[in-house]
Tab-separated table of C-alpha atoms in Angstrom:
chain	number	residue	atom	x	y	z
A	295	MET	CA	41.642	4.724	-62.201
A	296	SER	CA	41.573	3.881	-58.519
A	297	ASP	CA	40.375	7.389	-57.823
A	298	ILE	CA	37.197	6.883	-59.836
A	299	VAL	CA	36.493	3.280	-58.896
A	300	GLU	CA	34.098	2.995	-55.976
A	301	ARG	CA	35.335	0.441	-53.530
A	302	PRO	CA	32.618	-1.772	-52.029
A	303	ALA	CA	32.153	-1.224	-48.374
A	304	ARG	CA	28.865	-2.539	-46.990
A	305	GLU	CA	26.224	-4.238	-48.962
A	306	GLY	CA	24.039	-1.706	-50.786
A	307	GLY	CA	26.278	1.361	-50.396
A	308	THR	CA	29.463	3.164	-51.295
A	309	VAL	CA	32.178	4.442	-48.998
A	310	ASN	CA	30.561	7.869	-48.994
A	311	ASP	CA	27.215	6.262	-48.134
A	312	VAL	CA	28.833	4.389	-45.266
A	313	GLU	CA	30.463	7.544	-43.930
A	314	ALA	CA	27.169	9.427	-44.143
A	315	ASN	CA	25.379	6.556	-42.397
A	316	ASP	CA	28.015	6.440	-39.667
A	317	VAL	CA	27.648	10.167	-39.065
A	318	GLU	CA	23.870	9.843	-38.973
A	319	ALA	CA	24.087	6.864	-36.603
A	320	ASN	CA	26.453	8.766	-34.321
A	321	ASP	CA	24.102	11.739	-34.337
A	322	VAL	CA	21.148	9.508	-33.465
A	323	GLU	CA	23.121	7.796	-30.724
A	324	ALA	CA	24.248	11.140	-29.331
A	325	ASN	CA	20.677	12.411	-29.428
A	326	ASP	CA	19.430	9.259	-27.680
A	327	VAL	CA	22.055	9.641	-24.953
A	328	GLU	CA	21.190	13.307	-24.567
A	329	ALA	CA	17.459	12.517	-24.441
A	330	ASN	CA	18.057	9.799	-21.853
A	331	ASP	CA	20.155	12.189	-19.774
A	332	VAL	CA	17.399	14.811	-19.941
A	333	GLU	CA	14.763	12.211	-19.015
A	334	ALA	CA	16.889	10.964	-16.108
A	335	ASN	CA	17.362	14.534	-14.906
A	336	ASP	CA	13.619	15.168	-15.167
A	337	VAL	CA	12.860	12.030	-13.145
A	338	GLU	CA	15.413	12.965	-10.501
A	339	ALA	CA	14.068	16.520	-10.302
A	340	SER	CA	10.486	15.241	-10.057
A	341	ALA	CA	11.410	12.847	-7.248
A	342	LEU	CA	13.288	15.549	-5.333
A	343	ARG	CA	10.427	17.998	-5.758
A	344	LEU	CA	7.898	15.467	-4.431
A	345	ARG	CA	10.180	14.565	-1.524
A	346	ARG	CA	10.518	18.162	-0.419
A	347	ARG	CA	6.779	18.764	-0.698
A	348	LEU	CA	6.034	15.747	1.473
A	349	GLU	CA	8.701	16.548	4.051
A	350	ARG	CA	7.716	20.176	4.425
A	351	LEU	CA	3.928	19.801	4.302
A	352	ILE	CA	3.769	16.756	6.585
A	353	GLY	CA	6.761	17.646	8.748
A	354	ILE	CA	8.336	14.159	8.677
A	355	ALA	CA	11.811	13.710	7.229
A	356	ALA	CA	12.322	10.934	4.711
A	357	SER	CA	15.191	8.488	5.303
A	358	GLU	CA	17.742	7.288	2.771
A	359	GLY	CA	19.524	3.960	2.419
A	360	ASN	CA	16.508	1.654	2.588
A	361	ALA	CA	15.947	-1.652	0.815
A	362	LEU	CA	12.343	-2.619	0.038
A	363	VAL	CA	10.963	-5.884	-1.280
A	364	PRO	CA	7.373	-5.874	-2.559
A	365	LEU	CA	5.563	-9.104	-1.653
A	366	ARG	CA	2.483	-10.069	-3.627
A	367	ASN	CA	-0.208	-12.293	-2.107
A	368	GLY	CA	-0.023	-14.829	0.690
A	369	ASP	CA	2.310	-17.233	-1.101
A	370	GLU	CA	5.057	-14.606	-0.934
A	371	ILE	CA	4.011	-12.638	2.142
A	372	PHE	CA	3.453	-15.272	4.813
A	373	PRO	CA	6.660	-17.315	4.262
A	374	ALA	CA	8.730	-14.111	4.441
A	375	MET	CA	7.068	-12.960	7.665
A	376	LEU	CA	7.231	-16.388	9.307
A	377	GLY	CA	10.851	-16.737	8.229
A	378	SER	CA	11.776	-13.474	9.934
A	379	ILE	CA	9.903	-14.498	13.082
A	380	ALA	CA	11.693	-17.847	13.190
A	381	ALA	CA	15.070	-16.076	12.895
A	382	ALA	CA	14.345	-13.543	15.686
A	383	GLU	CA	16.947	-13.347	18.453
A	384	HIS	CA	15.873	-10.352	20.513
A	385	THR	CA	12.421	-8.849	19.895
A	386	ILE	CA	9.266	-9.349	17.865
A	387	ASP	CA	6.514	-6.720	17.659
A	388	LEU	CA	3.381	-7.617	15.688
A	389	MET	CA	0.228	-5.549	15.348
A	390	THR	CA	-2.738	-6.365	13.150
A	391	PHE	CA	-6.336	-5.384	12.584
A	392	VAL	CA	-7.399	-8.858	11.450
A	393	TYR	CA	-6.378	-12.031	13.271
A	394	TRP	CA	-9.062	-14.557	12.400
A	395	GLN	CA	-8.964	-18.325	12.105
A	396	GLY	CA	-7.497	-21.115	9.984
A	397	GLU	CA	-4.180	-22.847	9.514
A	398	ILE	CA	-2.199	-19.657	8.879
A	399	ALA	CA	-3.512	-18.174	12.132
A	400	ARG	CA	-2.236	-21.243	13.934
A	401	GLN	CA	1.141	-21.063	12.184
A	402	PHE	CA	1.669	-17.495	13.379
A	403	ALA	CA	0.569	-18.319	16.932
A	404	PHE	CA	2.888	-21.328	17.145
A	405	ALA	CA	5.790	-19.364	15.640
A	406	LEU	CA	5.365	-16.505	18.124
A	407	ALA	CA	5.007	-18.927	21.037
A	408	GLU	CA	8.148	-20.842	20.014
A	409	ARG	CA	10.245	-17.655	19.947
A	410	ALA	CA	8.826	-16.527	23.309
A	411	ARG	CA	9.820	-19.850	24.872
A	412	ALA	CA	13.297	-19.371	23.428
A	413	GLY	CA	13.662	-16.115	25.372
A	414	VAL	CA	12.732	-13.604	22.654
A	415	ARG	CA	10.479	-10.772	23.823
A	416	VAL	CA	7.292	-11.100	21.806
A	417	ARG	CA	4.524	-8.481	21.825
A	418	LEU	CA	1.248	-8.896	19.941
A	419	LEU	CA	-1.220	-6.011	19.577
A	420	LEU	CA	-4.689	-6.950	18.332
A	421	ASP	CA	-7.515	-4.641	17.392
A	422	GLY	CA	-10.435	-5.208	19.725
A	423	PHE	CA	-12.945	-5.350	16.876
A	424	GLY	CA	-11.049	-6.664	13.880
A	425	SER	CA	-9.438	-9.569	15.751
A	426	ARG	CA	-12.449	-10.615	17.793
A	427	LEU	CA	-12.699	-13.913	15.860
A	428	ILE	CA	-9.271	-15.197	16.941
A	429	GLU	CA	-9.435	-18.713	18.395
A	430	LYS	CA	-9.292	-18.644	22.171
A	431	ASP	CA	-6.976	-21.660	22.370
A	432	LEU	CA	-4.381	-19.713	20.368
A	433	LEU	CA	-4.543	-16.861	22.859
A	434	GLU	CA	-4.035	-19.341	25.680
A	435	LEU	CA	-1.138	-20.988	23.845
A	436	MET	CA	0.645	-17.687	23.334
A	437	ASP	CA	-0.049	-16.465	26.852
A	438	GLU	CA	1.377	-19.637	28.391
A	439	ALA	CA	4.494	-19.305	26.215
A	440	GLY	CA	5.122	-15.753	27.410
A	441	VAL	CA	3.820	-13.736	24.482
A	442	ARG	CA	2.569	-10.351	25.713
A	443	VAL	CA	-0.860	-9.854	24.125
A	444	ALA	CA	-2.647	-6.514	24.297
A	445	TRP	CA	-5.994	-5.429	22.857
A	446	PHE	CA	-6.549	-2.094	21.170
A	447	ARG	CA	-9.861	-0.573	22.285
A	448	LYS	CA	-11.998	-3.583	23.078
A	449	PRO	CA	-15.594	-2.451	22.409
A	450	ALA	CA	-16.865	-3.592	25.789
A	451	TYR	CA	-14.303	-1.615	27.747
A	452	ILE	CA	-14.001	1.784	26.032
A	453	SER	CA	-16.005	4.920	25.627
A	454	PRO	CA	-18.622	4.719	22.845
A	455	PHE	CA	-16.894	7.751	21.297
A	456	LYS	CA	-13.749	5.673	20.734
A	457	GLN	CA	-15.404	2.497	19.474
A	458	ASN	CA	-15.544	3.815	15.927
A	459	HIS	CA	-11.786	4.472	15.888
A	460	ARG	CA	-9.911	1.277	15.152
A	461	CYS	CA	-6.259	0.266	14.763
A	462	HIS	CA	-6.074	-0.701	11.099
A	463	ARG	CA	-2.277	-0.792	10.961
A	464	LYS	CA	-0.454	-3.991	9.984
A	465	VAL	CA	3.102	-4.025	11.323
A	466	LEU	CA	5.744	-6.640	12.047
A	467	VAL	CA	9.157	-5.568	13.371
A	468	VAL	CA	11.826	-8.180	14.118
A	469	ASP	CA	15.021	-7.442	16.065
A	470	GLU	CA	14.623	-3.736	15.142
A	471	GLU	CA	16.250	-4.597	11.794
A	472	VAL	CA	13.546	-5.833	9.440
A	473	ALA	CA	9.949	-4.682	9.209
A	474	TYR	CA	6.826	-5.530	7.245
A	475	THR	CA	3.739	-3.484	6.510
A	476	GLY	CA	0.940	-3.384	3.972
A	477	GLY	CA	-2.597	-4.640	3.698
A	478	VAL	CA	-2.470	-8.267	4.852
A	479	GLY	CA	-4.322	-9.691	7.837
A	480	ILE	CA	-3.657	-12.995	9.576
A	481	ALA	CA	-6.406	-15.182	8.106
A	482	GLU	CA	-7.025	-17.879	5.517
A	483	GLU	CA	-8.507	-15.312	3.125
A	484	TRP	CA	-5.002	-14.007	2.409
A	485	CYS	CA	-3.410	-17.372	1.669
A	486	GLY	CA	-2.583	-18.470	-1.868
A	487	ASP	CA	-1.917	-16.392	-4.978
A	488	ALA	CA	-5.254	-14.756	-5.888
A	489	ARG	CA	-6.224	-17.729	-8.066
A	490	ASP	CA	-9.902	-17.695	-7.080
A	491	GLU	CA	-12.359	-15.898	-4.814
A	492	HIS	CA	-10.985	-17.717	-1.747
A	493	GLU	CA	-7.492	-16.228	-2.144
A	494	TRP	CA	-7.454	-12.439	-1.765
A	495	ARG	CA	-5.140	-10.153	-3.753
A	496	ASP	CA	-2.895	-8.030	-1.535
A	497	THR	CA	0.557	-6.467	-1.241
A	498	HIS	CA	2.927	-6.266	1.708
A	499	VAL	CA	6.451	-4.796	1.848
A	500	GLN	CA	9.602	-5.975	3.572
A	501	VAL	CA	11.767	-3.057	4.739
A	502	ARG	CA	15.390	-2.868	5.895
A	503	GLY	CA	17.152	0.350	6.769
A	504	PRO	CA	16.336	3.553	8.687
A	505	ALA	CA	12.642	3.439	7.719
A	506	VAL	CA	12.248	0.505	10.093
A	507	ASP	CA	12.235	3.062	12.935
A	508	GLY	CA	9.176	4.793	11.512
A	509	ILE	CA	7.302	1.506	11.209
A	510	ALA	CA	8.361	0.549	14.748
A	511	ALA	CA	6.988	3.883	15.966
A	512	ALA	CA	3.606	2.984	14.449
A	513	PHE	CA	3.582	-0.091	16.678
A	514	ALA	CA	4.838	1.816	19.711
A	515	GLN	CA	2.089	4.417	19.413
A	516	GLY	CA	-0.600	1.762	19.612
A	517	TRP	CA	1.181	-0.228	22.318
A	518	ALA	CA	1.545	2.857	24.522
A	519	GLU	CA	-2.230	3.218	24.646
A	520	CYS	CA	-2.755	-0.397	25.693
A	521	HIS	CA	0.168	-1.266	27.947
A	522	ASP	CA	2.028	0.342	30.844
A	523	GLU	CA	5.493	-0.602	29.604
A	524	LEU	CA	6.599	1.126	26.398
A	525	PHE	CA	10.120	-0.361	26.187
A	526	ASP	CA	12.475	-2.492	28.273
A	527	GLU	CA	16.046	-3.785	28.399
A	528	ARG	CA	15.441	-5.954	25.309
A	529	ASP	CA	15.139	-2.841	23.130
A	530	ARG	CA	18.619	-2.122	21.772
A	531	PHE	CA	17.783	1.020	19.739
A	532	VAL	CA	20.187	-0.036	17.021
A	533	GLU	CA	21.747	2.228	14.411
A	534	HIS	CA	20.723	1.282	10.888
A	535	ALA	CA	23.271	0.502	8.203
A	536	ARG	CA	22.623	1.406	4.572
A	537	HIS	CA	20.784	-1.438	2.856
A	538	GLY	CA	19.703	0.113	-0.456
A	539	ASP	CA	18.918	3.285	-2.347
A	540	ALA	CA	15.229	3.811	-1.561
A	541	VAL	CA	14.118	7.040	0.072
A	542	VAL	CA	11.187	6.360	2.415
A	543	GLN	CA	8.886	8.553	4.466
A	544	VAL	CA	6.738	6.746	7.030
A	545	VAL	CA	3.412	8.510	7.611
A	546	ARG	CA	1.065	7.596	10.433
A	547	GLY	CA	-2.626	8.432	10.424
A	548	SER	CA	-4.754	8.715	13.559
A	549	ALA	CA	-8.345	9.593	14.273
A	550	SER	CA	-8.776	13.316	14.643
A	551	VAL	CA	-11.061	16.244	14.027
A	552	GLY	CA	-10.062	18.255	10.976
A	553	TRP	CA	-7.225	17.745	8.488
A	554	GLN	CA	-4.522	15.165	9.249
A	555	ASP	CA	-1.256	13.846	7.825
A	556	MET	CA	-2.709	10.951	5.852
A	557	GLN	CA	-4.997	13.306	3.970
A	558	THR	CA	-2.057	15.622	3.266
A	559	LEU	CA	-0.046	12.668	1.954
A	560	LEU	CA	-2.712	11.676	-0.547
A	561	ARG	CA	-3.424	15.262	-1.562
A	562	VAL	CA	0.235	16.087	-2.242
A	563	VAL	CA	0.750	12.945	-4.330
A	564	ILE	CA	-2.378	13.489	-6.407
A	565	GLU	CA	-1.680	17.192	-6.978
A	566	SER	CA	1.957	16.453	-7.869
A	567	ALA	CA	1.120	13.897	-10.580
A	568	GLU	CA	2.212	15.095	-14.040
A	569	ARG	CA	1.786	12.101	-16.334
A	570	ARG	CA	0.236	9.080	-14.661
A	571	LEU	CA	-1.492	8.262	-11.374
A	572	ARG	CA	-2.468	4.728	-10.437
A	573	LEU	CA	-4.594	3.839	-7.436
A	574	ALA	CA	-5.497	0.384	-6.149
A	575	THR	CA	-7.650	0.150	-3.036
A	576	ALA	CA	-9.961	-2.295	-1.302
A	577	TYR	CA	-12.470	0.313	-0.150
A	578	PHE	CA	-13.194	3.357	-2.277
A	579	ALA	CA	-15.561	5.803	-0.601
A	580	PRO	CA	-13.852	9.194	-0.351
A	581	ASP	CA	-15.522	12.549	0.136
A	582	ALA	CA	-16.220	14.972	-2.719
A	583	PHE	CA	-12.948	16.815	-2.100
A	584	PHE	CA	-10.794	13.858	-3.109
A	585	ILE	CA	-13.045	13.076	-6.054
A	586	ASP	CA	-12.432	16.638	-7.237
A	587	LEU	CA	-8.662	16.123	-6.853
A	588	LEU	CA	-8.784	13.033	-9.060
A	589	CYS	CA	-10.917	14.805	-11.650
A	590	ALA	CA	-8.600	17.828	-11.643
A	591	ALA	CA	-5.604	15.536	-12.273
A	592	ALA	CA	-7.366	13.920	-15.233
A	593	ARG	CA	-8.364	17.321	-16.669
A	594	ARG	CA	-4.777	18.566	-16.665
A	595	GLY	CA	-3.728	15.593	-18.750
A	596	VAL	CA	-2.720	13.018	-16.137
A	597	ARG	CA	-3.690	9.460	-16.992
A	598	VAL	CA	-5.635	8.423	-13.879
A	599	GLU	CA	-6.320	4.697	-13.420
A	600	ILE	CA	-8.244	3.281	-10.461
A	601	LEU	CA	-8.357	-0.455	-9.670
A	602	LEU	CA	-11.141	-1.577	-7.320
A	603	PRO	CA	-12.860	-4.787	-6.214
A	604	GLY	CA	-15.429	-6.155	-8.647
A	605	PRO	CA	-17.843	-9.013	-8.033
A	606	HIS	CA	-15.925	-10.203	-4.982
A	607	THR	CA	-16.009	-7.736	-2.093
A	608	ASP	CA	-16.520	-8.156	1.629
A	609	GLN	CA	-17.982	-4.650	1.963
A	610	ARG	CA	-20.785	-4.220	-0.585
A	611	VAL	CA	-22.103	-1.130	1.189
A	612	CYS	CA	-18.730	0.618	0.839
A	613	GLN	CA	-18.584	-0.369	-2.819
A	614	LEU	CA	-21.989	1.212	-3.431
A	615	ALA	CA	-20.876	4.420	-1.717
A	616	GLY	CA	-17.918	4.686	-4.093
A	617	GLN	CA	-19.926	3.782	-7.177
A	618	ALA	CA	-22.002	6.899	-6.648
A	619	PHE	CA	-18.918	8.827	-7.863
A	620	TYR	CA	-18.151	6.693	-10.925
A	621	GLU	CA	-20.171	8.844	-13.316
A	622	ASP	CA	-18.356	12.050	-12.337
A	623	LEU	CA	-14.940	10.364	-12.523
A	624	LEU	CA	-15.605	8.737	-15.886
A	625	ALA	CA	-16.822	12.045	-17.311
A	626	CYS	CA	-13.447	13.568	-16.439
A	627	GLY	CA	-11.544	10.841	-18.218
A	628	VAL	CA	-10.611	8.719	-15.193
A	629	ARG	CA	-10.341	5.020	-16.041
A	630	ILE	CA	-11.966	2.687	-13.513
A	631	TYR	CA	-11.307	-1.046	-13.476
A	632	GLN	CA	-12.937	-3.751	-11.358
A	633	TYR	CA	-10.782	-6.733	-10.413
A	634	GLN	CA	-12.516	-9.995	-11.348
A	635	PRO	CA	-10.766	-13.073	-9.860
A	636	THR	CA	-11.145	-12.319	-6.133
A	637	MET	CA	-11.217	-9.586	-3.506
A	638	MET	CA	-8.772	-6.771	-4.348
A	639	HIS	CA	-7.382	-5.779	-0.937
A	640	ALA	CA	-4.134	-3.954	-1.838
A	641	LYS	CA	-3.618	-0.287	-0.931
A	642	ILE	CA	-1.208	1.167	-3.472
A	643	ILE	CA	-0.669	4.423	-5.345
A	644	THR	CA	2.048	5.029	-7.930
A	645	VAL	CA	2.799	8.392	-9.514
A	646	ASP	CA	4.754	9.142	-12.701
A	647	GLY	CA	6.878	6.010	-12.297
A	648	VAL	CA	9.023	7.733	-9.646
A	649	ALA	CA	7.130	7.341	-6.359
A	650	SER	CA	4.670	5.038	-4.691
A	651	LEU	CA	2.536	4.735	-1.584
A	652	VAL	CA	1.892	1.374	0.053
A	653	GLY	CA	0.504	0.476	3.455
A	654	SER	CA	-2.780	-0.007	5.296
A	655	THR	CA	-4.686	3.109	4.178
A	656	ASN	CA	-7.734	2.727	1.950
A	657	PHE	CA	-9.160	5.530	-0.164
A	658	ASN	CA	-12.186	6.011	2.058
A	659	ARG	CA	-13.438	8.172	4.893
A	660	ARG	CA	-12.819	5.454	7.484
A	661	SER	CA	-9.082	5.289	6.807
A	662	LEU	CA	-8.685	9.041	6.475
A	663	ASP	CA	-10.895	10.176	9.372
A	664	HIS	CA	-11.417	7.379	11.889
A	665	ASP	CA	-8.694	4.713	11.956
A	666	GLU	CA	-5.046	4.360	12.950
A	667	GLU	CA	-3.115	3.765	9.716
A	668	VAL	CA	0.451	3.656	8.415
A	669	MET	CA	1.689	4.352	4.886
A	670	LEU	CA	5.111	4.313	3.232
A	671	ALA	CA	5.894	7.047	0.719
A	672	VAL	CA	8.644	5.501	-1.381
A	673	LEU	CA	10.877	7.403	-3.815
A	674	ASP	CA	12.518	4.604	-5.768
A	675	GLY	CA	12.155	3.989	-9.490
A	676	GLU	CA	12.830	0.245	-9.395
A	677	PHE	CA	10.394	-0.409	-6.549
A	678	THR	CA	7.731	1.723	-8.216
A	679	ALA	CA	8.300	-0.041	-11.540
A	680	THR	CA	7.594	-3.378	-9.857
A	681	LEU	CA	4.347	-2.092	-8.375
A	682	ASP	CA	3.402	-0.669	-11.789
A	683	ARG	CA	4.075	-4.039	-13.388
A	684	HIS	CA	1.881	-5.755	-10.799
A	685	PHE	CA	-0.831	-3.173	-11.496
A	686	GLU	CA	-0.647	-3.840	-15.242
A	687	GLU	CA	-0.877	-7.583	-14.680
A	688	ASP	CA	-3.926	-7.035	-12.483
A	689	LEU	CA	-5.558	-4.989	-15.265
A	690	THR	CA	-5.396	-7.997	-17.590
A	691	VAL	CA	-7.929	-9.770	-15.348
A	692	SER	CA	-10.020	-6.679	-14.620
A	693	ALA	CA	-13.079	-5.175	-16.319
A	694	LEU	CA	-12.978	-1.571	-17.554
A	695	ILE	CA	-16.068	0.453	-16.685
A	696	LYS	CA	-17.487	1.966	-19.874
A	697	PRO	CA	-18.837	5.520	-19.376
A	698	GLY	CA	-21.845	5.079	-21.636
A	699	ARG	CA	-22.898	1.780	-20.139
A	700	TRP	CA	-22.407	3.020	-16.572
A	701	LYS	CA	-24.527	6.072	-17.273
A	702	ARG	CA	-27.358	3.726	-18.319
A	703	ARG	CA	-27.119	1.551	-15.190
A	704	PRO	CA	-30.437	0.355	-13.739
A	705	ALA	CA	-32.562	2.535	-11.469
A	706	LEU	CA	-32.212	-0.032	-8.672
A	707	GLN	CA	-28.414	0.360	-8.715
A	708	ARG	CA	-28.791	4.141	-8.513
A	709	ALA	CA	-31.229	3.795	-5.619
A	710	LYS	CA	-28.764	1.606	-3.692
A	711	GLU	CA	-25.973	4.130	-4.223
A	712	LEU	CA	-28.206	6.909	-2.936
A	713	ALA	CA	-29.351	4.870	0.052
A	714	VAL	CA	-25.845	4.476	1.507
A	715	GLN	CA	-24.828	8.148	1.151
A	716	PRO	CA	-25.888	9.132	4.700
A	717	ILE	CA	-23.424	6.655	6.200
A	718	ARG	CA	-20.557	7.200	3.744
A	719	ARG	CA	-18.417	9.043	6.295
A	720	PHE	CA	-18.290	5.883	8.458
A	721	LEU	CA	-17.335	3.522	5.589
C-alpha cells in the first residue's frame, strides 16, 4: 500500500513533482551562473580590448591600482578639495581656468595661504583669460603668505597667435598622493547641489594611486611654460601604493595643428561602443566628423544618449552652433536631452557600462583644437556604474528633444544656427 500512496511533499505537488521542480530549478540556476560567467567574461574582454586600443593608438600606458571617487556638484566637491588642502604637509599644486569671486573663492585663497604660512610649498596656476575676474586682494593675500602664483598666457603679454589657446585644465595635486580633476572652477556658480539656476551641475573626481602622476604632469606642463623652476627639493617623487582596482589612462590635450591625442581618445571610445554610449557636456559644437561618428554608432545599434544644457547656458552662441546638428543626429536615432534645472557643466562619457571618460574636455572644437585639457579614461565597472546612475538621475529632470517637433522649429531659430556657423571652430 505504501508503494502506491503518494506522500505529500510540498503544497500542490507530489514527490515526483518536487524532484522534477528541483531538477528544473538546478538547471535554471546553472544556466544563470553560466550566463553570468559569460557576461562577466564579455565585459572583461571588452574592457581589455578598449584598454589596448587606447594604449596603442594614443601611446600612453594605463596604470592599475587606482581608487577613484566621483564627486557630484559643489556640496561634495569643494569640501573634499578643501579638506585635502588643509591636510597638506609637503606640496600643493592647483591649476584652474576659472577663479572668479565669491565666498568659495575666498575660502580657497585663505586655505592656500594658511598652508603656505605653515611651510607647505603652494603653487597656483591661473589662466590669464579665464581667471581675470579674481579679486586682487586675494592675490595679495596669497602672495604675502608665500603662495607662488603664475599666469598662463596673459592676453596683454603674449603673441596674438597664442591668445586663443587657453589652459582649460582643472587640477589639484596634494602631497603627490591625492589628486582632483574634472569640470569645476573656483566660483560661486559651482556651489550647492544643482537645485536652481544659481547652482551649476558638475562632476569632479578624487584620485589616489599611480594615475596621480599623470594628473601631476598636466600641471607640470603648464607650470613649465610660466615659471623658471619646474621642481625643487619639496618634490619627493613618491612611489604609489595600490589603492583600488581602477585602470586609468591620463590623456592630455594641447593646442596643435592637425590630429591630436584628445581627438583620438574620443574617436576610439565612440567607435568601440557596442551597446550604449552616453555623453554629457557643457559645450556641444563639434565638427562634422564627430557628428558622423555619433550617427554611425547609432546606425550600428548603439543606444546613443547626449545630455546638454537647456534653458540655462552661459554660452548661447555655442549652444546654437551645436543645435545646427540636432536634426541629423535625431534622424539617426540619437537621443538628445536638455538639462532643465541649471547649467549642465559636466564633461562625461560612459560606454557599455565598462569604461568612462571624465575631465575638463568639452565636445567642441575649442577643447579639441585650441585649449589645454586633461581627461581620465577609466576602466572600472563600479565607477562607471555610478556615473551612469548620475546620468539617469539627470535625465529625470531633462527634456527629450522630439525629432518631429525639432524639424518644425521656427525659421528664426534656424537663422540663428546658420549665423554662428562661420565661428564654430572657435567655440
